[in-house]
Short mmCIF file of C-alpha atoms in Angstrom, two decimals:
data_model
loop_
_atom_site.label_atom_id
_atom_site.label_comp_id
_atom_site.label_asym_id
_atom_site.label_seq_id
_atom_site.Cartn_x
_atom_site.Cartn_y
_atom_site.Cartn_z
CA MET A 182 0.05 0.20 -0.28
CA GLN A 183 1.22 3.66 -1.04
CA TYR A 184 1.54 6.41 1.42
CA ASN A 185 -0.82 8.73 -0.85
CA ALA A 186 -3.49 5.89 0.14
CA ILE A 187 -2.92 6.59 3.71
CA GLN A 188 -2.72 10.27 3.51
CA GLU A 189 -5.93 10.20 1.55
CA TYR A 190 -7.66 8.28 4.02
CA LEU A 191 -6.44 10.77 6.89
CA ALA A 192 -7.63 13.81 4.85
CA THR A 193 -11.23 12.16 4.25
CA THR A 194 -12.00 10.82 7.18
CA THR A 195 -13.39 12.65 10.27
CA ASN A 196 -12.07 10.84 13.19
CA PRO A 197 -9.18 8.58 11.75
CA VAL A 198 -8.60 7.13 15.04
CA GLN A 199 -10.21 6.03 18.05
CA LEU A 200 -10.85 8.69 20.93
CA VAL A 201 -10.27 7.52 24.16
CA LYS A 202 -13.07 7.49 26.64
CA HIS A 203 -12.81 7.59 30.70
CA MET A 204 -13.82 4.23 32.16
CA ASP A 205 -16.75 5.82 34.06
CA GLU A 206 -18.03 6.99 30.49
CA VAL A 207 -18.19 3.60 29.02
CA PRO A 208 -21.74 1.77 29.58
CA GLU A 209 -21.15 -1.32 31.36
CA SER A 210 -22.57 -3.63 28.36
CA LYS A 211 -20.03 -2.35 26.17
CA ILE A 212 -16.88 -3.57 28.56
CA ASN A 213 -15.41 -7.06 27.64
CA TYR A 214 -13.83 -8.47 30.41
CA PRO A 215 -11.22 -9.53 31.05
CA LEU A 216 -9.72 -5.57 30.45
CA ILE A 217 -5.76 -4.54 29.32
CA ALA A 218 -4.57 -2.04 31.28
CA GLN A 219 -1.68 0.20 30.18
CA LYS A 220 0.00 3.10 31.89
CA LYS A 221 -1.03 6.28 30.50
CA TYR A 222 1.82 8.66 29.43
CA ASP A 223 1.21 12.48 29.52
CA GLY A 224 2.44 13.19 25.99
CA ILE A 225 1.11 13.81 22.14
CA TYR A 226 -0.81 11.19 20.58
CA VAL A 227 1.32 9.97 17.33
CA LEU A 228 0.60 7.88 14.35
CA THR A 229 4.01 6.53 13.08
CA ILE A 230 3.61 5.32 9.58
CA VAL A 231 6.19 3.19 8.27
CA THR A 232 6.31 2.99 4.49
CA PRO A 233 8.76 1.23 2.29
CA THR A 234 10.29 4.41 1.26
CA ALA A 235 9.72 6.60 4.34
CA ILE A 236 8.39 7.45 7.87
CA HIS A 237 5.62 9.86 8.44
CA PHE A 238 4.42 11.22 11.75
CA HIS A 239 0.43 12.11 12.24
CA SER A 240 -1.65 13.63 14.95
CA ARG A 241 -4.86 12.14 16.13
CA THR A 242 -6.57 14.27 13.54
CA GLY A 243 -4.55 13.03 10.86
CA ASN A 244 -2.64 16.12 10.18
CA GLU A 245 0.96 15.55 9.90
CA LEU A 246 3.42 16.77 12.77
CA PHE A 247 5.95 19.24 12.14
CA GLY A 248 8.26 17.77 9.42
CA THR A 249 11.47 17.97 11.82
CA LEU A 250 10.40 15.39 13.95
CA GLY A 251 11.78 12.45 12.46
CA VAL A 252 15.41 14.20 12.82
CA VAL A 253 15.22 13.86 17.01
CA LEU A 254 13.47 10.48 17.20
CA PRO A 255 15.14 7.13 16.69
CA ASP A 256 15.88 5.56 13.46
CA TYR A 257 12.33 3.38 12.36
CA THR A 258 13.13 2.45 9.21
CA GLU A 259 13.91 -1.37 10.44
CA LEU A 260 10.23 -1.80 11.90
CA PRO A 261 7.95 -3.30 9.59
CA CYS A 262 5.48 -1.77 7.40
CA GLY A 263 2.35 -0.32 9.21
CA VAL A 264 0.74 2.19 11.48
CA TYR A 265 2.42 2.45 15.22
CA ILE A 266 0.03 4.23 17.52
CA GLY A 267 1.49 5.88 20.65
CA GLU A 268 2.39 8.85 22.73
CA LEU A 269 5.40 11.14 22.01
CA VAL A 270 6.90 11.82 25.29
CA ASN A 271 9.37 14.22 26.46
CA GLU A 272 10.12 14.58 30.09
CA LYS A 273 12.18 17.95 29.71
CA LEU A 274 9.28 19.79 28.19
CA THR A 275 5.56 20.42 29.79
CA LEU A 276 3.05 19.07 27.30
CA GLU A 277 2.26 22.44 26.23
CA GLU A 278 5.60 23.00 25.30
CA LEU A 279 5.65 19.63 23.16
CA ALA A 280 2.36 20.29 21.66
CA GLY A 281 3.96 23.76 20.33
CA LEU A 282 7.01 22.15 18.99
CA VAL A 283 5.53 19.48 16.90
CA SER A 284 1.97 21.23 15.86
CA SER A 285 1.05 20.84 12.26
CA ASN A 286 0.63 24.46 12.14
CA ARG A 287 4.17 25.48 12.88
CA LYS A 288 6.24 27.15 10.47
CA LYS A 289 9.28 28.09 12.13
CA SER A 290 12.43 25.88 12.51
CA TRP A 291 13.14 25.20 16.02
CA ASN A 292 16.23 27.04 17.46
CA ASP A 293 18.90 25.49 19.33
CA ASP A 294 17.62 25.16 22.50
CA GLU A 295 14.30 23.52 21.10
CA PHE A 296 16.31 21.01 19.17
CA TYR A 297 18.37 19.91 21.80
CA ASP A 298 15.22 19.83 24.15
CA MET A 299 13.86 17.48 21.29
CA LEU A 300 16.38 15.31 21.67
CA ALA A 301 14.83 13.86 24.64
CA SER A 302 11.72 13.05 23.18
CA TYR A 303 10.73 9.28 22.45
CA ILE A 304 7.66 7.44 22.02
CA MET A 305 6.05 4.79 23.91
CA PHE A 306 3.92 2.43 21.34
CA HIS A 307 1.00 0.69 22.29
CA ASP A 308 -0.56 -0.67 19.17
CA TYR A 309 0.40 -1.89 15.67
CA LEU A 310 -1.86 -2.15 12.56
CA SER A 311 -0.89 -3.09 8.96
CA LEU A 312 -1.39 -0.43 6.44
CA GLU A 313 -4.11 -2.26 5.17
CA ASP A 314 -6.04 -2.66 8.56
CA PHE A 315 -5.51 0.65 9.09
CA VAL A 316 -7.35 2.30 6.13
CA ALA A 317 -9.88 -0.50 6.65
CA GLY A 318 -10.63 0.89 10.27
CA TYR A 319 -10.36 -2.61 11.55
CA SER A 320 -7.96 -5.36 12.20
CA PRO A 321 -8.84 -9.09 12.34
CA VAL A 322 -6.06 -9.76 14.75
CA ALA A 323 -7.44 -8.91 18.32
CA TYR A 324 -5.78 -6.22 20.33
CA SER A 325 -4.96 -8.93 22.81
CA LYS A 326 -3.00 -10.76 20.20
CA ARG A 327 -0.99 -7.40 19.01
CA TYR A 328 -0.38 -6.05 22.17
CA LYS A 329 1.89 -9.17 22.73
#
């Protein structure tokens, strides 16, 4: 699958990814036990899209994050092609500072201090979908299996 198909999906889909709900907002009838719990990281939601030719970083709404982000993160080119879902975390910056540095609306390059602060960034991945499953909006592989 080509990256332009992913871009088209993200551009034409109102909510390209599932949004988080607090447990008390979910009706009991929708909860399937046993549950899988994960630590919540205070970061920026990021879709890391790995294709045969490039890696792209997108927000929850589908917008591509600030272009320089790939320079400060580890090299993900060895990962299999797919969509990796996670949180961009940086313990040196507040959530607001981090959001401002990676915003898809940002036009100005990072200054030296911002660049060095961003070197402390990393992504905590919590899910993976094949490119085809992501665009289909469904994976036949249960999350409990993908999680392992």
